Coordinates of C-alpha atoms in Angstrom, one line a residue:
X1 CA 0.0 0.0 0.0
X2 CA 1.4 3.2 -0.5
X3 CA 2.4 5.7 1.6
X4 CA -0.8 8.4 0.7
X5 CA -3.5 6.0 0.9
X6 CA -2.2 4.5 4.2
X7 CA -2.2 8.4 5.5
X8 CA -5.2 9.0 4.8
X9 CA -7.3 6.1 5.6
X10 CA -10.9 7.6 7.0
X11 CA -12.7 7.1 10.5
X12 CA -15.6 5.4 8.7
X13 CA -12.8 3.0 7.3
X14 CA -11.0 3.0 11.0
X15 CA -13.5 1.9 12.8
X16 CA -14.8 -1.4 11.4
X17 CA -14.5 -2.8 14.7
X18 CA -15.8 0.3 16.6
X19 CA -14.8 3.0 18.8
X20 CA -16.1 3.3 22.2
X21 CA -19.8 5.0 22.1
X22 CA -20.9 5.7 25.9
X23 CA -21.1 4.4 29.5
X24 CA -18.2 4.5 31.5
X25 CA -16.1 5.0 27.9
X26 CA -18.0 7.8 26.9
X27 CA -15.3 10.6 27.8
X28 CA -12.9 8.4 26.2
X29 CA -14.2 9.4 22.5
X30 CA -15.3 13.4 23.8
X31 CA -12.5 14.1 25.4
X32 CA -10.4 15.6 22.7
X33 CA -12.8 15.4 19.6
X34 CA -12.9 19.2 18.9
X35 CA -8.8 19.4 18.3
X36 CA -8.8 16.3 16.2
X37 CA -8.0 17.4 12.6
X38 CA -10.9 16.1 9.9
X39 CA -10.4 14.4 6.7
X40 CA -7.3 14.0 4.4
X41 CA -5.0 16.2 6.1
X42 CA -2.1 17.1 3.8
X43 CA 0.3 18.5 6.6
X44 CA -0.3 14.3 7.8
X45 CA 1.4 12.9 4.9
X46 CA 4.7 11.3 5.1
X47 CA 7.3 12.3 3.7
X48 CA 11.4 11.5 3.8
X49 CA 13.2 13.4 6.5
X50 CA 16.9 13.4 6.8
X51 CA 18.2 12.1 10.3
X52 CA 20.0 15.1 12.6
X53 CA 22.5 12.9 13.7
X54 CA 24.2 12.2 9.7
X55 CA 21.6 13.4 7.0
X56 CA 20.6 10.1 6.3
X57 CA 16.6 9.2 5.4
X58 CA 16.0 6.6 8.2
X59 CA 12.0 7.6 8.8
X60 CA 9.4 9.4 6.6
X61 CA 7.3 11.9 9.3
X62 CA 4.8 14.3 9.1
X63 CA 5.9 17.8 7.6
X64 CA 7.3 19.8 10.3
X65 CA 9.0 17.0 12.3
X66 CA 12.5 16.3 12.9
X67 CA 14.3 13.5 14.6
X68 CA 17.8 11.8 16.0
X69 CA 18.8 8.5 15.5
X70 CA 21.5 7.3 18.7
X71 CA 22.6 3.9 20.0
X72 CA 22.9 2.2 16.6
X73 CA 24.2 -1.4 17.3
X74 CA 24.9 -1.9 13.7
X75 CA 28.6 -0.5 14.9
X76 CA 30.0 -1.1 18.3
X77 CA 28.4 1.1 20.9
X78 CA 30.1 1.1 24.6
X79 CA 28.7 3.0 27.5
X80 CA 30.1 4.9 30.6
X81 CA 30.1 1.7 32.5
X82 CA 32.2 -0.3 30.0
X83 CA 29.2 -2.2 28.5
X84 CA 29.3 -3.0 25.3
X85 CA 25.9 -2.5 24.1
X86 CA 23.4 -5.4 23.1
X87 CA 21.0 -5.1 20.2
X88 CA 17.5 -5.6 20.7
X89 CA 16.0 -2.5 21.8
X90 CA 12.5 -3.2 23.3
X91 CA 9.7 -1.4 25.6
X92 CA 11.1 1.4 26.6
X93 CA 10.1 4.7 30.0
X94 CA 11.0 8.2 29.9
X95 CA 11.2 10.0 33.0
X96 CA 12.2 13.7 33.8
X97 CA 16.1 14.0 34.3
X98 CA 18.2 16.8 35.1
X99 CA 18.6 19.8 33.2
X100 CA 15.5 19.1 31.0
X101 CA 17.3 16.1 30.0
X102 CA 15.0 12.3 30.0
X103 CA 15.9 9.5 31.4
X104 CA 15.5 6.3 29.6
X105 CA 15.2 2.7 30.3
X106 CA 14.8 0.5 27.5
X107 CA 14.6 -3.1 27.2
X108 CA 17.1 -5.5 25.9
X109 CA 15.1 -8.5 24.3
X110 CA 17.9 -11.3 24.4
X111 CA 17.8 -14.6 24.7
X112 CA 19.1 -18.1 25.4
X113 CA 21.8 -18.6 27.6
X114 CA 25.0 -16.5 27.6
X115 CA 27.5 -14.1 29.0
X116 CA 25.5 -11.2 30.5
X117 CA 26.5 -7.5 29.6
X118 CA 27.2 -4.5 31.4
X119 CA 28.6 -4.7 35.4
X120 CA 27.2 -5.5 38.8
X121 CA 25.9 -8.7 39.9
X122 CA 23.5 -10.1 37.3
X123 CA 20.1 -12.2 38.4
X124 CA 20.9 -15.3 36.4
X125 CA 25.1 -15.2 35.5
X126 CA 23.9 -17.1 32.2
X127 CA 21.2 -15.0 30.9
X128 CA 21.7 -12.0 28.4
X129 CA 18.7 -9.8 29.1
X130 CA 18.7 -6.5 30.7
X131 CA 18.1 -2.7 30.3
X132 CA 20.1 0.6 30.3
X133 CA 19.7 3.4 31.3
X134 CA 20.3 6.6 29.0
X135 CA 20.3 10.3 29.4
X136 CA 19.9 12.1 26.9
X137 CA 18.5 16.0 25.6
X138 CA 14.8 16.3 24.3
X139 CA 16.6 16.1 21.2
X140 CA 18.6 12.7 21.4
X141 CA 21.8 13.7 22.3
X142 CA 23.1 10.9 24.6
X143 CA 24.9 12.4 28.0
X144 CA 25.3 9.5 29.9
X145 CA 24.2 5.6 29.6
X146 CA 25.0 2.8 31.7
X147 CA 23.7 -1.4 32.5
X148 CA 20.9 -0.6 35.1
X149 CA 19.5 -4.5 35.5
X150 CA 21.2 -7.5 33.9
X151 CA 21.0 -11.3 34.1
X152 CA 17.2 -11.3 32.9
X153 CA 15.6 -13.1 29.4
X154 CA 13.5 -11.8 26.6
X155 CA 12.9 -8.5 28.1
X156 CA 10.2 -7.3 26.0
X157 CA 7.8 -4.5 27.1
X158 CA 7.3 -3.6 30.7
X159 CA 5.4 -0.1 32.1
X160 CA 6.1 3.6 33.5
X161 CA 5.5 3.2 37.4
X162 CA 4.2 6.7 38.6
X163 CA 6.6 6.7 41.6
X164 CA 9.3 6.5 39.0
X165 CA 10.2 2.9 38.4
X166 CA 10.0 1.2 35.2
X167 CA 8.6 -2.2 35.8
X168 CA 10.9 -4.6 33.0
X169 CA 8.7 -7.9 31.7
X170 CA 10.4 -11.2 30.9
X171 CA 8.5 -12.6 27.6
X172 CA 9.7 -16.2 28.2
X173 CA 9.1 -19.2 31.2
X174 CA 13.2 -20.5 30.2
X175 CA 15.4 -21.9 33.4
X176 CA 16.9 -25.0 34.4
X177 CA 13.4 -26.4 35.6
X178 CA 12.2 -26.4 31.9
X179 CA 13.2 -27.6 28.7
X180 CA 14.1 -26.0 25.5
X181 CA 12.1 -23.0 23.9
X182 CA 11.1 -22.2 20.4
X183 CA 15.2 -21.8 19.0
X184 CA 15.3 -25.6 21.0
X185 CA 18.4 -24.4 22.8
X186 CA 18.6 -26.4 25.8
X187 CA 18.4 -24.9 29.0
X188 CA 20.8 -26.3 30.9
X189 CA 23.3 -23.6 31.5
X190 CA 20.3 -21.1 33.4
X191 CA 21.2 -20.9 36.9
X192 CA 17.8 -19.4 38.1
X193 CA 13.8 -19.6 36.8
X194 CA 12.4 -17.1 34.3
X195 CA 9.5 -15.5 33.3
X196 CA 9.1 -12.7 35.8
X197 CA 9.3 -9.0 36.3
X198 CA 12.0 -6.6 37.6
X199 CA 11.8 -3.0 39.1
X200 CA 14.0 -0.6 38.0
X201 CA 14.4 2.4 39.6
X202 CA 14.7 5.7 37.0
X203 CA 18.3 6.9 37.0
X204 CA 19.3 3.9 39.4
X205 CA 19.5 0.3 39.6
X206 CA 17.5 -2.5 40.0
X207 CA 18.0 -4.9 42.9
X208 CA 17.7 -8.0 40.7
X209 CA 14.8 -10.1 42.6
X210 CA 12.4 -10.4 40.4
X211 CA 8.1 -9.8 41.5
X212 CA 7.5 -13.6 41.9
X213 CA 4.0 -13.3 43.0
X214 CA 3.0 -11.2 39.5
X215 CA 3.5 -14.3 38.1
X216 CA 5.5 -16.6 36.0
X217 CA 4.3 -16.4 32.2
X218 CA 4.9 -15.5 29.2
X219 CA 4.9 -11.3 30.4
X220 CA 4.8 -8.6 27.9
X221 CA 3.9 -5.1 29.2
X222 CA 2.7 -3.8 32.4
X223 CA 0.3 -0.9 33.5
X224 CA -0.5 0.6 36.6
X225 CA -3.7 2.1 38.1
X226 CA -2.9 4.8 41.0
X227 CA -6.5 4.9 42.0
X228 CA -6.4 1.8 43.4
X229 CA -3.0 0.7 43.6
X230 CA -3.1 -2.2 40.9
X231 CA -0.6 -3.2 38.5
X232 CA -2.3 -4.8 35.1
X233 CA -0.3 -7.1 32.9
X234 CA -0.4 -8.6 29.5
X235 CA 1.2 -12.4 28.5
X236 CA 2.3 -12.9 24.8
X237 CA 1.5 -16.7 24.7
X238 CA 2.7 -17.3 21.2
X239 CA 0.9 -20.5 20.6
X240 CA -1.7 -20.7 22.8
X241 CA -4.7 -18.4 24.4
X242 CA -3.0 -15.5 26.2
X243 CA -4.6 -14.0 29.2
X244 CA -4.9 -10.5 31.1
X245 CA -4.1 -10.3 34.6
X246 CA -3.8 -8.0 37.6
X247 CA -1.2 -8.0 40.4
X248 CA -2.6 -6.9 43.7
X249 CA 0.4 -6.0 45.9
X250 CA 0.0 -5.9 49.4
X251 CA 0.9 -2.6 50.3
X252 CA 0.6 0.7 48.3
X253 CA 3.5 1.1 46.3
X254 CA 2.4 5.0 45.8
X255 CA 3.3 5.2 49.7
X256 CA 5.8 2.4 49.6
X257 CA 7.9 3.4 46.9
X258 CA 8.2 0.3 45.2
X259 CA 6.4 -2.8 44.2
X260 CA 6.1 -5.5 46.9
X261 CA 5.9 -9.2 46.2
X262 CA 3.8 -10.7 48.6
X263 CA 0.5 -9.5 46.6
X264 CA -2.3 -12.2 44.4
X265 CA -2.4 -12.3 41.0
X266 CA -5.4 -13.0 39.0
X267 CA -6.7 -13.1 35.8
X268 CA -9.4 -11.6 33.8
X269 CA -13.3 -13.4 33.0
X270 CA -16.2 -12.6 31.6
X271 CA -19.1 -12.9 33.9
X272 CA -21.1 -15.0 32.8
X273 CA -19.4 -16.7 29.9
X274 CA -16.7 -18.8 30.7
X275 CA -13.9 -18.7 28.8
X276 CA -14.6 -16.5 26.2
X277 CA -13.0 -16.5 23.3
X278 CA -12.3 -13.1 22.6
X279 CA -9.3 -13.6 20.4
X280 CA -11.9 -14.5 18.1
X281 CA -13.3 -11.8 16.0
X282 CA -16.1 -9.4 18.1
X283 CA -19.5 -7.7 17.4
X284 CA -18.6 -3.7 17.0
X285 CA -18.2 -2.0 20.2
X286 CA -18.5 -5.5 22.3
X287 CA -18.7 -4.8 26.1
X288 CA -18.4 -7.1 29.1
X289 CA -18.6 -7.5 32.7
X290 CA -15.8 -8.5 34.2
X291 CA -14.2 -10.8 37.4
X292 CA -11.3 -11.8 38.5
X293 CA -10.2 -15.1 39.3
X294 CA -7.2 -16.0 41.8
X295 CA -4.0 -17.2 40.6
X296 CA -3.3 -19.5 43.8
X297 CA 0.3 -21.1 42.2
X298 CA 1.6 -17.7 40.3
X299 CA 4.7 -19.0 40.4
X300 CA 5.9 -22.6 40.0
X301 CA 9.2 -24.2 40.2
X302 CA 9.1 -27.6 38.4
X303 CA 11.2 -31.2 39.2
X304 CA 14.4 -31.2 37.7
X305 CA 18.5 -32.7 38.1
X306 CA 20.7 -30.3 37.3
X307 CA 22.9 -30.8 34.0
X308 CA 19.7 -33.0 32.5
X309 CA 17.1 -31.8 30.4
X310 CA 14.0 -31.1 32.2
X311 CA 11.1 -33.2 32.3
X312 CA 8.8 -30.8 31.9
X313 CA 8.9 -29.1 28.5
X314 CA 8.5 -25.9 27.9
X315 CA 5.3 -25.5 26.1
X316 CA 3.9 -27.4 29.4
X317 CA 5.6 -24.2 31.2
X318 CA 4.2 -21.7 29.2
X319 CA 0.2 -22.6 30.3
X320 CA 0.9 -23.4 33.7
X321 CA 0.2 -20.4 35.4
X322 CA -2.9 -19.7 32.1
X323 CA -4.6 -22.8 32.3
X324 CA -5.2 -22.2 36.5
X325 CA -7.0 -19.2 34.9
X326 CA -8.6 -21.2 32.6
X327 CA -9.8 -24.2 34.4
X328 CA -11.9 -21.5 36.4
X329 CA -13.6 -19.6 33.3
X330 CA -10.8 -16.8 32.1
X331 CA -10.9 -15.3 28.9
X332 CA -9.5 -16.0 26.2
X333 CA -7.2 -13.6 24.0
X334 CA -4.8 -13.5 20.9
X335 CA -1.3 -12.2 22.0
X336 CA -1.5 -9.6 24.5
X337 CA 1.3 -7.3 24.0
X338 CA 1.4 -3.1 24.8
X339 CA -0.6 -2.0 27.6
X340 CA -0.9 1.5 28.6
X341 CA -3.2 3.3 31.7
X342 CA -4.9 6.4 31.1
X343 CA -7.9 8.0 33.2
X344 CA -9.3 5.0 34.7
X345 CA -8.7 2.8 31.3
X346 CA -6.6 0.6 30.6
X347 CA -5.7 0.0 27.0
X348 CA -3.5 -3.0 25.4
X349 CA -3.1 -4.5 22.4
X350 CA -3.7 -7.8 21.2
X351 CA -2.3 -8.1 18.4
X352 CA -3.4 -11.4 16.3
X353 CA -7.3 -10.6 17.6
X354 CA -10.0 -10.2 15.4
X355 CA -10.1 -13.4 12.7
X356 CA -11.6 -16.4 12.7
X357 CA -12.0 -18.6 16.0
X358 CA -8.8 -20.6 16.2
X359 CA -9.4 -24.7 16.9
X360 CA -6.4 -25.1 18.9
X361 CA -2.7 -23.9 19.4
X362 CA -0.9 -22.5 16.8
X363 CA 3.3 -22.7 17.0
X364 CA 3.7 -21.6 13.7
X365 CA 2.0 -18.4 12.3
X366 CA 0.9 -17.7 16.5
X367 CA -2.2 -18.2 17.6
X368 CA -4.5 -16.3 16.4
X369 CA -5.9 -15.3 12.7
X370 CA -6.5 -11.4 12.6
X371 CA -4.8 -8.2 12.3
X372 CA -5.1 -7.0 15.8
X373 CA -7.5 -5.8 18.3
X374 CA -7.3 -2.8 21.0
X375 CA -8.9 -3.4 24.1
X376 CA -10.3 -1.5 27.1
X377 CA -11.0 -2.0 30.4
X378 CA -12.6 0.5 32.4
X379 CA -10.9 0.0 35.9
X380 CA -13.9 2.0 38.3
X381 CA -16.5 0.0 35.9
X382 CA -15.1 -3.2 35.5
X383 CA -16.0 -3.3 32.2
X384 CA -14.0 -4.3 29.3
X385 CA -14.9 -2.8 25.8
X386 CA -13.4 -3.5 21.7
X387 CA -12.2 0.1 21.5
X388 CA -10.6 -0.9 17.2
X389 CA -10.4 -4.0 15.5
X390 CA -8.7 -4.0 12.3
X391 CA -10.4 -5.1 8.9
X392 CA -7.6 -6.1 7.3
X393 CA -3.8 -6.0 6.6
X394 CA -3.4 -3.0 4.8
X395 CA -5.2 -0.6 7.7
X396 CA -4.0 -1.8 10.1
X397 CA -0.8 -5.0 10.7
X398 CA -0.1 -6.5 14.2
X399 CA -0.4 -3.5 16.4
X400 CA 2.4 -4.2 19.1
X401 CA 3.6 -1.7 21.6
X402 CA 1.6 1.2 22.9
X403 CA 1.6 4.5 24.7
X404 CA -0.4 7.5 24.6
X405 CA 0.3 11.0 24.1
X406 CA -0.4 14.0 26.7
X407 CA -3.9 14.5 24.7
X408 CA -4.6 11.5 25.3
X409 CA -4.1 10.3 21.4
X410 CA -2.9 6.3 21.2
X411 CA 0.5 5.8 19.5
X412 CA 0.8 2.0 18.4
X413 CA 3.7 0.3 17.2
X414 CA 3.1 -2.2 14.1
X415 CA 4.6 -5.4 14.1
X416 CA 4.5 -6.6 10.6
X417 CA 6.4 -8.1 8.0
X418 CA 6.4 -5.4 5.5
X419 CA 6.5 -2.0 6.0
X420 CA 6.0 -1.0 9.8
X421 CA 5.0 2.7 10.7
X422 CA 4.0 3.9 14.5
X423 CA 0.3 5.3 14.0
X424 CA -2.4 7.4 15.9
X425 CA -5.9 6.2 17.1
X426 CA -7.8 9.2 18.0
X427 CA -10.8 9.3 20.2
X428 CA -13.0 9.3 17.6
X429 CA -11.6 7.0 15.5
X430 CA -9.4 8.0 13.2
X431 CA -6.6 5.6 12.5
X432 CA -3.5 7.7 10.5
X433 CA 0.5 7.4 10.0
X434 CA 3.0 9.0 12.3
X435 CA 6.3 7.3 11.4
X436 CA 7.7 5.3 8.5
X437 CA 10.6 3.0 9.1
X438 CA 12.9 3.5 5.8
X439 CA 16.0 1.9 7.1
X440 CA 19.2 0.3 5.0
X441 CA 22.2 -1.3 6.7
X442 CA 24.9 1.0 5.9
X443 CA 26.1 -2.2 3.0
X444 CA 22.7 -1.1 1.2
X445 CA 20.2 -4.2 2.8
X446 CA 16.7 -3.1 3.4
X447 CA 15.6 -3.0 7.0
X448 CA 11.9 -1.6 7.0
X449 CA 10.5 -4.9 7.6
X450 CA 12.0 -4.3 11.4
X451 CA 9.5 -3.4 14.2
X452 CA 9.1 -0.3 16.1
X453 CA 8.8 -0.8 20.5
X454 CA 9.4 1.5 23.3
X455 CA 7.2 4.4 21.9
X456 CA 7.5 6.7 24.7
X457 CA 6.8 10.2 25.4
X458 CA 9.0 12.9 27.5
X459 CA 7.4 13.8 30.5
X460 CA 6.6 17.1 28.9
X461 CA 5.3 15.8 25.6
X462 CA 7.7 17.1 23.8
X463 CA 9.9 14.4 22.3
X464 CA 8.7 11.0 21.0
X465 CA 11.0 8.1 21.9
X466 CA 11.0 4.7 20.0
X467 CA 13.0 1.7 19.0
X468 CA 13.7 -0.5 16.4
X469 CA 13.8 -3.8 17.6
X470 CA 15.9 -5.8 15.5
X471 CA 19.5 -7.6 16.6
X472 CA 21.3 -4.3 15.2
X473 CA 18.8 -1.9 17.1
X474 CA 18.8 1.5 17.3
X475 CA 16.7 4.4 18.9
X476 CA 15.2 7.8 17.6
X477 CA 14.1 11.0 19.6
X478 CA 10.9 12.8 17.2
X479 CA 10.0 16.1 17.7
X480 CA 7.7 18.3 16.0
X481 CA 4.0 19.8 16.2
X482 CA 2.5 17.0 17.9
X483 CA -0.9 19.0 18.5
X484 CA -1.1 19.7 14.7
X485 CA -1.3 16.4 13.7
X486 CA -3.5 15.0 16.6
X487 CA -1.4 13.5 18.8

């Protein structure tokens, strides 16, 4: 699809699978209708734009925008600390630094066993996950960057803690307990159990004990109600049904400081139908009551001798904590990934929703058979609503990652095969482009089949931050008239 129709795709095209209408969602669509530009905005065309840091075309933005390109793995990056910088930039926080400078911590998506990077005592001395940390000016200069958690496995997305913690998410169940993943690398050399999340403190560093009672699954992102003190969280189950979940912690982390782990986890059902399928593709505008349903193992250590492979394998891993869920009537969804809190919602993305039912797992092309679905679930309500479902490929491919904008505007991240652009959801609808990848290896090979993650804002709105997530990964800083455009 080109560029110009892609730009301009219409509301009434947007919203095959609906936009929020009333009830407890009603402010979502009012809220910033009036400043949402209408119809085939020409300033919203993409066009190529030269990066700051060389002059070279790596995105294609909106007229008016400008952007930095820094921490480009495809050459040999070390930091303050002496790490040598991994590839696989992921999710990704922003938090106010000094000076008017942001603070970043960003994912490392890495695994299988190996050497960790970067200093201090890592969780697991055979794992190659992590994050680091990065300072840097609303306009992508890098001042400082360091390791700031290390030891860790398939760090994928994770969540902006408003007491100024990014909460990291390991995408994987891998550790001497379980046998090989996907790759079939065995998993003999992990010296500790995966599939957990980490705190990491903004501009500090984590203390390397992972949240064991948030469970230990397949994680993806993480979001985080202040009202009442919850922590939501997605599971990217490749093969199989994926659920949504809540971490109750036992004290307040607003007055604590930090996230305990002596809280329950549960997982999300619809009340009265038992194990939904709502990977499946939904009625416009579907809305359902919600309960919870406790999570009473959240995280299991399985029989194993170390230096043999693992009796249990690791697809019987990856349900374990799911299929509790399930056994008492949870939900059913397609590959829950980016999850974002704003005014009492909730919003994350799953990004294979919306096809036909699927009959059983699926290893292969991941379970699930449409082009992605954005849920949301209305925390005071307890309702759960189909905010977008996409008709097909070319409007919308794999939605991934997601944040929102300080008007309140979703950014989502596309995970597809061909070309992948970040894009805006309004509240009323309106699906458009915001970034192009355009990418080439500096020997000429074409790299805008890799993914965008991390999209974050700067505290003040200013700067968009994203990744590419690719084994040579890099980062980019966008600025420009935000409002303009709509988001």
């Amino acid at each position: 699809m080109s560029i110009e129709r892609r730009t301009f795709l219409r509301g009434s095209m947007a919203v095959a699978g609906g936009i929020l209408a009333g009830g407890p969602f009603q402010g979502v669509v009012a809220r910033d209708a009036m400043a949402e530009p209408k119809g085939n905005a020409p300033f919203r065309a993409l066009r190529p734009i030269p990066d700051a840091r060389d002059g070279k075309v790596r995105l294609h933005l909106p007229e008016g925008f400008s952007y930095r390109s820094f921490h480009d793995t495809e050459f040999p990056v070390v930091l303050r600390d002496g790490t040598k910088l991994p590839g696989r930039h992921d999710g990704m926080g922003a938090f106010r630094g000094s000076g008017g400078n942001v603070l970043l911590v960003r994912n490392h998506e890495l695994n299988s066993p190996g050497a960790p990077f970067g200093p201090g005592t890592p969780y697991d001395a055979n794992a190659q996950g992590g994050t680091t940390t990065v300072e840097v000016t609303p306009f992508g200069e890098v001042r400082d960057a360091y390791t700031s958690l290390n030891g860790t496995m398939m760090n994928c997305s994770g969540g902006i803690m408003p007491w100024g913690s990014w909460i990291t998410c390991e995408e994987t169940v891998n550790g001497p307990d379980v046998g090989p993943d996907f790759t079939g690398t065995p998993n003999l050399a992990l010296t500790k159990p995966h599939g957990f999340i980490f705190e990491v403190p903004a501009g500090g560093q984590s203390n390397r004990q992972p949240i064991t009672r948030a469970g230990r699954f397949a994680h993806e992102a993480v979001a985080f109600d202040p009202a009442d003190g919850i922590l939501y969280l997605t599971e990217d189950n490749f093969a199989f049904p994926s659920g949504f979940y809540r971490y109750r912690p036992a004290s307040n982390p607003l007055r604590s400081g930090r996230l305990d782990n002596n809280g329950r986890l549960q997982m999300l059902a619809v009340r009265g139908r038992p194990n939904l399928n709502l990977a499946a593709e939904q009625p416009k505008r579907a809305t359902y009551d919600v309960e919870w349903v406790d999570i009473d193992d959240p995280a299991p250590t399985f029989p194993y001798t170390p230096g043999q492979t693992a009796p249990t394998t690791n697809d019987q891993a990856l349900v374990y904590v799911g299929d509790q869920g399930r056994s008492q009537g949870a939900a059913y969804f397609s590959r829950l990934e980016g999850t974002v809190y704003d005014k009492n919602v909730v919003y994350f993305c799953s990004t294979q929703g919306g096809g036909p039912a699927e009959t059983g797992p699926d290893s292969v092309n991941g379970y699930g058979n449409g082009f992605g679905q954005i849920w949301g679930y209305h925390t005071r309500a307890e309702k759960l609503q189909l905010l977008y479902q996409s008709p097909n490929r070319s409007t919308l491919d794999f939605p991934d990652n997601v944040t929102t904008s300080p008007r309140g505007t979703l950014v989502l991240c596309e995970d597809s095969t061909q070309d992948n652009y970040l894009r805006g959801l309004s509240r009323g609808g309106q699906l458009w482009d915001i970034a192009l990848n355009r990418l080439t290896s500096s020997t000429g090979v074409d790299r805008s089949g890799d993914e965008f993650a991390g999209s974050t804002f700067s505290p003040d709105g200013h700067t968009l931050f994203v990744n590419i997530q690719a084994s040579r990964g890099m980062s980019f800083a966008i600025w420009g008239p935000w409002q303009r455009i709509g988001v």
